[in-house]
Amino acid sequence: MLAFFGLLTVVCVVGLLLARLASPIVALVLVPLVAGLVYGFSPEAMSTFFGDGLARVMQVATMFIFAIIFFGVLQDTGFFRPFINGLIRVTGGNVVYVAVGTTLVGACAHLDGAGATTFLLTVPALLPLYLRLGMSRYLLLMLLATGAGIANMLPWAGPLGRAAAVTGIEVTELWRPLIPVQLAGIALLAVLAVFLGLRERRRIAAAGSPEQAVLEADGTHITHVDGAGKATRPQAAPELSEEEQELLRPRLIWLNAAIFLAVLTVLVAGILPAAYTFMIGLSVLLTCNYRSIDEQMKRVRSHSGPALLMGAIILSAGSFLGVLDGSGMLKAMAEALVDFLPSSAVSMLHIVIGFFGLPLELVLNTDAYYFGLLPVVLQVVEPVGVTPQATVYAMIIGNIIGTFISPFSPAMWLALGLAQADIGRHIRYSLLTMWAFSIAVFGIGWALGLF
């Protein structure tokens, strides 16, 4: 009966999230509360479950709040813009270079961990170049999504934080073994981009287009040159608003780079907890860039919405996991699943799910995958000797490349709108290629002994 209540709780939470009938906060808080009370647990017991669950995720929630504000302020200063414009400028009008540059632009733009920012920075800048070269906008979306997917393994990006909340393992401890996977993934993606660029160049040549594009030296204007060599009026990238211009700190780019690298160094080395590191980093960043107290608080307020939303979701997940774990529902579900599965399949369950992780993005959103599926898999495989870290790595590496192909990703809908693209064509164009690439990255993780 306990296993049945646990399964019903997970199914209801996942179903509500998939059908968009409830927000993650509402589903993660109310469904396990009702299930626990109906089963017969007292309010005192539910309070204990809640306290235990909250203690597991407090560090992660704090880290997310300050990390999102830190990278938001860094974005305000214009820190990432020269790198992205530089990559765009270097690609010029060569289709293969443009494809390779797009992957690097996607990964760099996602260093702040925010999908919406990634596409707002990259799609308006790159789409005119793609259209002038006759390249497919769906290739643009696929390369950006794949590059951002690799960068999405960063500890402040979301999935790793959710996994840390579920397992109780420090997020930077989970991240460090993933760094070689990310570096190898970026190199592998560059190779894939060369292949896709060559294929796209053949497609354009077969279409008989005599047109080409050249990028002016400032990296922001595209001049159209027709077959007779006649240039048309340049098309400018979207201009920054007056308020955004006032926030830029181009003279402090090297100081901001030092702060950024210092924060990354402390995170990788594990010198301080991630939450404390971002608290310190944000304080230094605000002090160095915006001297007025009013300016500093305005920058914090401007990014507090996304930060508090992610923090609230993580805390709600702590409530959900606290009830499922403390009540014994997770353990009961795991025991029932072990009885159902062949004994030979139990120890490989995390690998099987990781292998199919990308297609699962089409039916499970991020919260459902990490807060609904991951806890059950952990309970199933841990008794047969699979460590929580191995389970997390298999499920994250197998799934994360597909983050921005999922119809449950709000950032993907933003990208589709900016590129004036159709979701059905995006999925048909990208799914098999991205899944094949995901399996290759999955193989890298397996070869490194992470599973």
Coordinates of C-alpha atoms in Angstrom, one line a residue:
M1 CA 0.0 0.0 0.0
L2 CA 2.9 2.4 0.8
A3 CA 4.4 1.7 -2.6
F4 CA 1.1 2.3 -4.3
F5 CA 0.7 5.7 -2.5
G6 CA 4.3 6.6 -3.5
L7 CA 3.7 5.6 -7.2
L8 CA 0.4 7.6 -7.2
T9 CA 2.2 10.6 -5.8
V10 CA 5.0 10.5 -8.4
V11 CA 2.5 9.9 -11.2
C12 CA 0.3 12.8 -10.1
V13 CA 3.2 15.2 -9.8
V14 CA 4.7 14.2 -13.2
G15 CA 1.2 14.3 -14.8
L16 CA 0.4 17.7 -13.5
L17 CA 3.8 19.0 -14.6
L18 CA 3.5 17.5 -18.1
A19 CA -0.1 18.6 -18.6
R20 CA 0.8 22.1 -17.3
L21 CA -2.1 21.8 -14.9
A22 CA 0.0 23.0 -11.9
S23 CA 3.2 24.9 -11.4
P24 CA 6.2 22.9 -10.1
I25 CA 5.8 24.6 -6.7
V26 CA 2.2 23.7 -6.4
A27 CA 2.6 20.1 -7.6
L28 CA 5.7 19.4 -5.5
V29 CA 4.2 20.8 -2.3
L30 CA 0.5 19.8 -2.3
V31 CA 0.5 16.4 -3.9
P32 CA 2.8 14.7 -1.4
L33 CA 1.1 16.6 1.5
V34 CA -2.3 15.2 0.5
A35 CA -0.8 11.7 -0.1
G36 CA 0.9 11.6 3.3
L37 CA -2.2 12.9 5.2
V38 CA -4.6 10.5 3.4
Y39 CA -2.2 7.5 4.1
G40 CA -2.5 8.4 7.8
F41 CA 0.7 10.3 8.7
S42 CA 0.1 12.9 11.4
P43 CA 0.9 16.6 10.9
E44 CA 3.8 16.2 13.3
A45 CA 5.3 13.5 11.2
M46 CA 4.7 15.5 8.0
S47 CA 6.5 18.4 9.7
T48 CA 9.5 16.2 10.4
F49 CA 9.6 14.9 6.8
F50 CA 9.5 18.6 5.6
G51 CA 12.3 19.7 7.9
D52 CA 14.5 16.8 6.8
G53 CA 13.8 17.4 3.1
L54 CA 14.5 21.2 3.5
A55 CA 17.8 20.5 5.2
R56 CA 18.9 18.5 2.1
V57 CA 18.3 21.3 -0.4
M58 CA 19.0 24.5 1.5
Q59 CA 22.6 24.8 0.3
V60 CA 21.5 24.2 -3.3
A61 CA 18.7 26.7 -3.2
T62 CA 21.0 29.3 -1.7
M63 CA 23.6 28.6 -4.4
F64 CA 21.0 29.0 -7.2
I65 CA 19.7 32.3 -5.9
F66 CA 23.1 34.0 -5.7
A67 CA 24.5 32.3 -8.8
I68 CA 21.6 33.5 -11.0
I69 CA 22.0 37.1 -9.7
F70 CA 25.8 36.9 -10.1
F71 CA 25.7 35.9 -13.7
G72 CA 22.8 38.3 -14.4
V73 CA 24.9 41.2 -13.1
L74 CA 27.9 39.9 -15.1
Q75 CA 25.7 39.9 -18.2
D76 CA 24.6 43.5 -17.4
T77 CA 28.2 44.7 -17.5
G78 CA 28.5 43.4 -21.1
F79 CA 31.1 40.8 -20.1
F80 CA 30.0 38.1 -22.5
R81 CA 29.2 40.3 -25.4
P82 CA 32.8 40.8 -26.8
F83 CA 33.4 37.1 -26.8
I84 CA 30.3 36.3 -28.7
N85 CA 30.8 39.2 -31.2
G86 CA 34.4 38.1 -31.6
L87 CA 33.3 34.5 -32.5
I88 CA 30.8 35.8 -34.9
R89 CA 33.3 38.0 -36.6
V90 CA 35.9 35.2 -36.9
T91 CA 33.5 32.9 -38.7
G92 CA 33.1 35.5 -41.6
G93 CA 31.1 34.1 -44.5
N94 CA 32.4 30.6 -44.5
V95 CA 29.5 28.1 -44.0
V96 CA 31.7 25.6 -42.2
Y97 CA 33.3 28.3 -39.9
V98 CA 29.9 29.6 -39.2
A99 CA 28.6 26.2 -38.1
V100 CA 31.6 25.6 -35.8
G101 CA 31.4 29.2 -34.5
T102 CA 27.8 28.7 -33.7
T103 CA 28.5 25.8 -31.4
L104 CA 31.1 27.8 -29.5
V105 CA 28.8 30.8 -29.3
G106 CA 26.0 28.6 -27.9
A107 CA 28.3 27.2 -25.2
C108 CA 29.8 30.6 -24.3
A109 CA 26.5 32.3 -24.2
H110 CA 25.2 29.7 -21.8
L111 CA 27.9 30.3 -19.2
D112 CA 25.4 32.1 -17.1
G113 CA 23.2 29.0 -17.1
A114 CA 20.1 30.8 -18.4
G115 CA 18.5 29.4 -21.5
A116 CA 16.5 32.5 -22.3
T117 CA 19.6 34.7 -22.1
T118 CA 21.5 32.3 -24.4
F119 CA 19.0 32.6 -27.2
L120 CA 18.3 36.3 -26.7
L121 CA 22.1 36.9 -27.2
T122 CA 22.7 34.5 -30.1
V123 CA 19.7 34.1 -32.3
P124 CA 19.2 37.8 -33.3
A125 CA 23.0 38.1 -33.8
L126 CA 23.4 34.9 -36.0
L127 CA 20.1 34.5 -37.8
P128 CA 20.8 37.3 -40.4
L129 CA 24.1 35.7 -41.2
Y130 CA 22.4 32.3 -41.7
L131 CA 19.7 33.8 -43.9
R132 CA 22.2 35.7 -46.0
L133 CA 24.3 32.6 -46.6
G134 CA 21.2 30.5 -47.4
M135 CA 21.8 28.3 -44.3
S136 CA 18.9 26.6 -42.5
R137 CA 17.6 28.3 -39.4
Y138 CA 17.0 24.8 -38.0
L139 CA 20.7 24.1 -38.2
L140 CA 21.2 27.3 -36.2
L141 CA 18.8 26.1 -33.6
M142 CA 20.3 22.6 -33.4
L143 CA 23.9 23.8 -33.0
L144 CA 23.0 26.4 -30.4
A145 CA 20.8 23.9 -28.5
T146 CA 23.6 21.3 -28.5
G147 CA 26.3 23.7 -27.4
A148 CA 24.1 25.1 -24.7
G149 CA 23.2 21.5 -23.6
I150 CA 26.9 20.8 -22.9
A151 CA 27.3 24.0 -21.0
N152 CA 24.1 23.1 -19.1
M153 CA 26.2 20.6 -17.0
L154 CA 27.5 23.6 -15.1
P155 CA 26.5 23.5 -11.4
W156 CA 24.5 26.7 -11.6
A157 CA 22.6 25.8 -14.8
G158 CA 19.8 23.7 -13.3
P159 CA 19.9 20.0 -13.9
L160 CA 23.0 19.4 -11.7
G161 CA 21.5 21.5 -8.9
R162 CA 18.3 19.4 -9.1
A163 CA 20.4 16.2 -8.9
A164 CA 22.3 17.6 -5.9
A165 CA 19.0 18.4 -4.2
V166 CA 17.8 14.8 -4.7
T167 CA 21.0 13.1 -3.6
G168 CA 22.2 15.6 -0.9
I169 CA 25.7 15.6 -2.5
E170 CA 27.4 19.0 -2.8
V171 CA 26.8 20.3 -6.3
T172 CA 30.5 21.2 -7.0
E173 CA 31.5 17.7 -5.9
L174 CA 29.1 16.3 -8.6
W175 CA 30.4 18.8 -11.2
R176 CA 34.2 18.2 -11.0
P177 CA 34.2 14.8 -12.6
L178 CA 31.9 16.2 -15.4
I179 CA 34.5 18.8 -16.5
P180 CA 36.4 16.3 -18.8
V181 CA 33.1 15.2 -20.3
Q182 CA 32.2 18.8 -21.1
L183 CA 35.6 19.6 -22.6
A184 CA 35.5 16.4 -24.7
G185 CA 31.9 17.1 -25.6
I186 CA 32.8 20.6 -27.0
A187 CA 35.6 19.1 -29.0
L188 CA 33.3 16.4 -30.4
L189 CA 30.7 19.0 -31.2
A190 CA 33.2 21.0 -33.2
V191 CA 33.9 17.9 -35.3
L192 CA 30.1 17.4 -35.7
A193 CA 29.7 21.0 -36.7
V194 CA 32.4 20.6 -39.4
F195 CA 30.5 17.7 -40.9
L196 CA 27.2 19.5 -40.7
G197 CA 28.7 22.6 -42.2
L198 CA 30.1 20.7 -45.1
R199 CA 26.7 19.0 -45.6
E200 CA 25.0 22.4 -45.5
R201 CA 27.5 23.9 -48.0
R202 CA 26.7 21.0 -50.4
R203 CA 23.0 21.6 -50.0
I204 CA 23.4 25.3 -50.7
A205 CA 25.5 24.6 -53.8
A206 CA 22.9 22.1 -55.0
A207 CA 20.3 24.8 -54.7
G208 CA 22.3 26.9 -57.1
S209 CA 22.4 30.1 -54.9
P210 CA 24.9 32.6 -56.2
E211 CA 24.7 34.7 -53.1
Q212 CA 27.2 35.1 -50.3
A213 CA 27.6 37.2 -47.2
V214 CA 30.5 39.0 -45.7
L215 CA 30.6 40.2 -42.1
E216 CA 31.9 43.7 -41.5
A217 CA 34.8 44.2 -39.1
D218 CA 32.7 45.3 -36.1
G219 CA 30.9 42.0 -36.1
T220 CA 27.5 43.5 -35.9
H221 CA 26.5 44.3 -39.5
I222 CA 26.0 41.9 -42.4
T223 CA 26.5 43.1 -46.0
H224 CA 24.6 41.2 -48.7
V225 CA 26.6 40.7 -51.9
D226 CA 24.8 39.3 -54.9
G227 CA 26.2 37.3 -57.8
A228 CA 27.3 40.5 -59.7
G229 CA 29.2 41.7 -56.6
K230 CA 26.8 44.5 -55.9
A231 CA 26.4 45.3 -52.1
T232 CA 23.1 46.1 -50.6
R233 CA 22.4 48.1 -47.4
P234 CA 23.8 46.4 -44.3
Q235 CA 21.4 44.8 -41.8
A236 CA 22.3 45.8 -38.2
A237 CA 21.9 43.6 -35.2
P238 CA 19.4 44.8 -32.6
E239 CA 20.7 47.8 -30.7
L240 CA 20.9 47.9 -26.9
S241 CA 18.4 50.2 -25.1
E242 CA 19.6 53.3 -23.4
E243 CA 19.3 51.7 -20.0
E244 CA 21.3 48.6 -21.1
Q245 CA 24.0 50.9 -22.5
E246 CA 24.3 52.7 -19.2
L247 CA 24.9 49.4 -17.4
L248 CA 27.8 48.4 -19.6
R249 CA 31.3 48.5 -18.1
P250 CA 33.7 47.9 -21.0
R251 CA 36.6 49.5 -19.1
L252 CA 36.2 46.9 -16.3
I253 CA 36.1 43.9 -18.5
W254 CA 39.5 42.6 -17.3
L255 CA 38.6 43.1 -13.7
N256 CA 35.3 41.3 -14.3
A257 CA 37.2 38.5 -16.0
A258 CA 39.4 38.2 -12.9
I259 CA 36.3 38.0 -10.7
F260 CA 34.7 35.4 -13.0
L261 CA 37.8 33.2 -13.1
A262 CA 38.3 33.5 -9.3
V263 CA 34.8 32.3 -8.7
L264 CA 35.3 29.4 -11.1
T265 CA 38.6 28.5 -9.5
V266 CA 37.1 28.4 -6.1
L267 CA 34.3 26.2 -7.3
V268 CA 36.5 23.7 -9.1
A269 CA 38.9 23.5 -6.2
G270 CA 36.2 23.2 -3.7
I271 CA 37.8 25.7 -1.4
L272 CA 34.5 27.1 -0.2
P273 CA 30.9 25.9 -0.5
A274 CA 29.3 26.9 -3.8
A275 CA 26.6 29.1 -2.1
Y276 CA 29.2 31.0 -0.1
T277 CA 31.4 31.4 -3.2
F278 CA 28.6 33.1 -5.2
M279 CA 27.7 35.3 -2.2
I280 CA 31.2 36.6 -2.1
G281 CA 31.5 36.8 -5.9
L282 CA 28.3 38.8 -6.2
S283 CA 29.3 41.2 -3.4
V284 CA 32.7 41.9 -5.1
L285 CA 31.1 42.2 -8.5
L286 CA 28.5 44.7 -7.4
T287 CA 31.1 46.8 -5.4
C288 CA 33.5 47.0 -8.4
N289 CA 30.9 47.8 -11.1
Y290 CA 28.2 49.8 -9.4
R291 CA 29.3 52.1 -6.6
S292 CA 25.9 53.5 -5.6
I293 CA 23.9 51.5 -3.2
D294 CA 20.7 52.3 -5.2
E295 CA 22.4 50.9 -8.4
Q296 CA 23.5 47.8 -6.6
M297 CA 20.1 47.1 -5.2
K298 CA 18.5 47.8 -8.5
R299 CA 20.7 45.2 -10.2
V300 CA 19.8 42.7 -7.5
R301 CA 16.1 43.4 -7.9
S302 CA 16.2 43.1 -11.7
H303 CA 17.5 39.5 -11.4
S304 CA 15.7 38.5 -8.2
G305 CA 12.6 37.2 -10.1
P306 CA 14.3 34.2 -11.9
A307 CA 16.6 33.7 -8.9
L308 CA 13.8 33.4 -6.3
L309 CA 11.7 31.3 -8.7
M310 CA 14.5 28.7 -9.0
G311 CA 15.2 28.8 -5.3
A312 CA 11.5 28.3 -4.6
I313 CA 11.3 25.3 -6.9
I314 CA 14.3 23.7 -5.2
L315 CA 12.9 24.2 -1.8
S316 CA 9.6 22.8 -2.9
A317 CA 11.5 19.8 -4.3
G318 CA 13.0 19.4 -0.8
S319 CA 9.5 19.2 0.6
F320 CA 8.5 16.6 -2.0
L321 CA 11.6 14.4 -1.4
G322 CA 11.4 14.8 2.3
V323 CA 7.9 13.4 2.4
L324 CA 8.6 10.5 -0.1
D325 CA 11.8 9.5 1.7
G326 CA 10.8 10.1 5.3
S327 CA 7.5 8.3 4.8
G328 CA 9.2 5.2 3.3
M329 CA 7.3 5.6 0.0
L330 CA 10.6 5.8 -2.1
K331 CA 11.9 2.6 -0.5
A332 CA 8.7 0.8 -0.9
M333 CA 8.5 1.7 -4.6
A334 CA 12.1 0.7 -5.2
E335 CA 11.5 -2.7 -3.5
A336 CA 8.4 -3.3 -5.6
L337 CA 10.3 -2.4 -8.8
V338 CA 13.1 -4.7 -7.9
D339 CA 10.7 -7.6 -7.4
F340 CA 9.2 -6.8 -10.9
L341 CA 12.5 -6.4 -12.9
P342 CA 14.8 -9.3 -13.8
S343 CA 17.7 -9.4 -11.4
S344 CA 20.2 -8.9 -14.3
A345 CA 18.4 -5.6 -15.3
V346 CA 18.5 -3.9 -11.9
S347 CA 22.1 -2.9 -11.8
M348 CA 21.9 -1.5 -15.4
L349 CA 18.7 0.5 -14.9
H350 CA 20.4 3.9 -14.6
I351 CA 22.4 3.2 -17.8
V352 CA 19.3 2.1 -19.8
I353 CA 17.5 5.2 -18.7
G354 CA 20.5 7.4 -19.5
F355 CA 20.8 5.9 -23.0
F356 CA 17.2 6.9 -23.7
G357 CA 17.5 10.1 -21.8
L358 CA 17.2 12.5 -24.7
P359 CA 14.0 11.0 -26.2
L360 CA 12.6 11.1 -22.7
E361 CA 12.9 14.9 -22.9
L362 CA 9.9 14.8 -25.3
V363 CA 7.7 13.3 -22.6
L364 CA 9.2 14.5 -19.4
N365 CA 10.2 18.0 -18.4
T366 CA 13.3 18.7 -16.3
D367 CA 11.5 18.8 -13.0
A368 CA 9.7 15.5 -13.7
Y369 CA 12.9 13.8 -14.8
Y370 CA 15.0 14.8 -11.8
F371 CA 12.4 15.0 -9.1
G372 CA 10.1 12.2 -10.2
L373 CA 12.3 9.6 -12.0
L374 CA 15.8 10.0 -10.5
P375 CA 14.8 9.3 -6.8
V376 CA 13.1 6.1 -7.8
V377 CA 16.1 4.9 -9.9
L378 CA 18.4 5.8 -7.0
Q379 CA 16.4 3.6 -4.6
V380 CA 16.4 0.7 -7.1
V381 CA 20.1 0.6 -8.0
E382 CA 21.8 1.6 -4.8
P383 CA 21.1 -1.7 -2.9
V384 CA 23.0 -3.6 -5.7
G385 CA 26.1 -1.5 -5.3
V386 CA 25.6 1.4 -7.8
T387 CA 26.6 4.7 -6.1
P388 CA 24.4 7.8 -6.2
Q389 CA 27.1 9.6 -8.2
A390 CA 27.1 6.9 -10.9
T391 CA 23.3 7.1 -11.2
V392 CA 23.3 10.9 -11.5
Y393 CA 26.1 10.9 -14.1
A394 CA 24.4 8.3 -16.3
M395 CA 21.0 10.1 -16.2
I396 CA 22.4 13.6 -16.6
I397 CA 24.8 12.9 -19.4
G398 CA 22.3 10.9 -21.3
N399 CA 19.5 13.5 -21.0
I400 CA 21.1 17.0 -20.9
I401 CA 21.9 17.4 -24.6
G402 CA 18.1 17.3 -25.3
T403 CA 17.2 20.1 -22.9
F404 CA 16.5 22.6 -25.7
I405 CA 14.6 20.2 -28.0
S406 CA 12.0 19.5 -25.4
P407 CA 8.6 21.1 -25.8
F408 CA 8.6 21.6 -22.0
S409 CA 11.5 24.1 -22.2
P410 CA 10.3 27.7 -22.1
A411 CA 13.7 28.9 -23.5
M412 CA 13.2 26.7 -26.6
W413 CA 9.9 28.4 -27.3
L414 CA 11.7 31.7 -27.1
A415 CA 14.4 30.5 -29.5
L416 CA 11.7 29.3 -31.9
G417 CA 10.0 32.7 -31.8
L418 CA 13.2 34.6 -32.4
A419 CA 14.1 32.3 -35.3
Q420 CA 10.5 32.3 -36.6
A421 CA 10.8 28.5 -36.7
D422 CA 8.3 25.7 -36.2
I423 CA 8.6 23.2 -33.3
G424 CA 7.7 20.2 -35.3
R425 CA 10.3 20.9 -37.9
H426 CA 12.9 21.7 -35.2
I427 CA 12.3 18.3 -33.6
R428 CA 12.3 16.4 -36.9
Y429 CA 15.5 18.2 -38.1
S430 CA 17.4 17.8 -34.8
L431 CA 16.2 14.8 -32.9
L432 CA 18.2 11.9 -34.4
T433 CA 21.4 14.0 -34.8
M434 CA 21.2 15.3 -31.2
W435 CA 20.4 11.8 -29.9
A436 CA 23.4 10.3 -31.7
F437 CA 25.6 13.1 -30.4
S438 CA 24.2 12.5 -26.9
I439 CA 25.0 8.8 -27.1
A440 CA 28.6 9.6 -28.1
V441 CA 28.9 11.9 -25.1
F442 CA 27.3 9.2 -23.0
G443 CA 30.0 6.8 -24.3
I444 CA 32.7 9.3 -23.2
G445 CA 31.3 9.3 -19.7
W446 CA 31.2 5.5 -19.6
A447 CA 34.8 5.4 -20.9
L448 CA 35.8 7.7 -18.0
G449 CA 34.3 5.3 -15.5
L450 CA 31.6 7.6 -14.3
F451 CA 28.8 5.0 -14.4

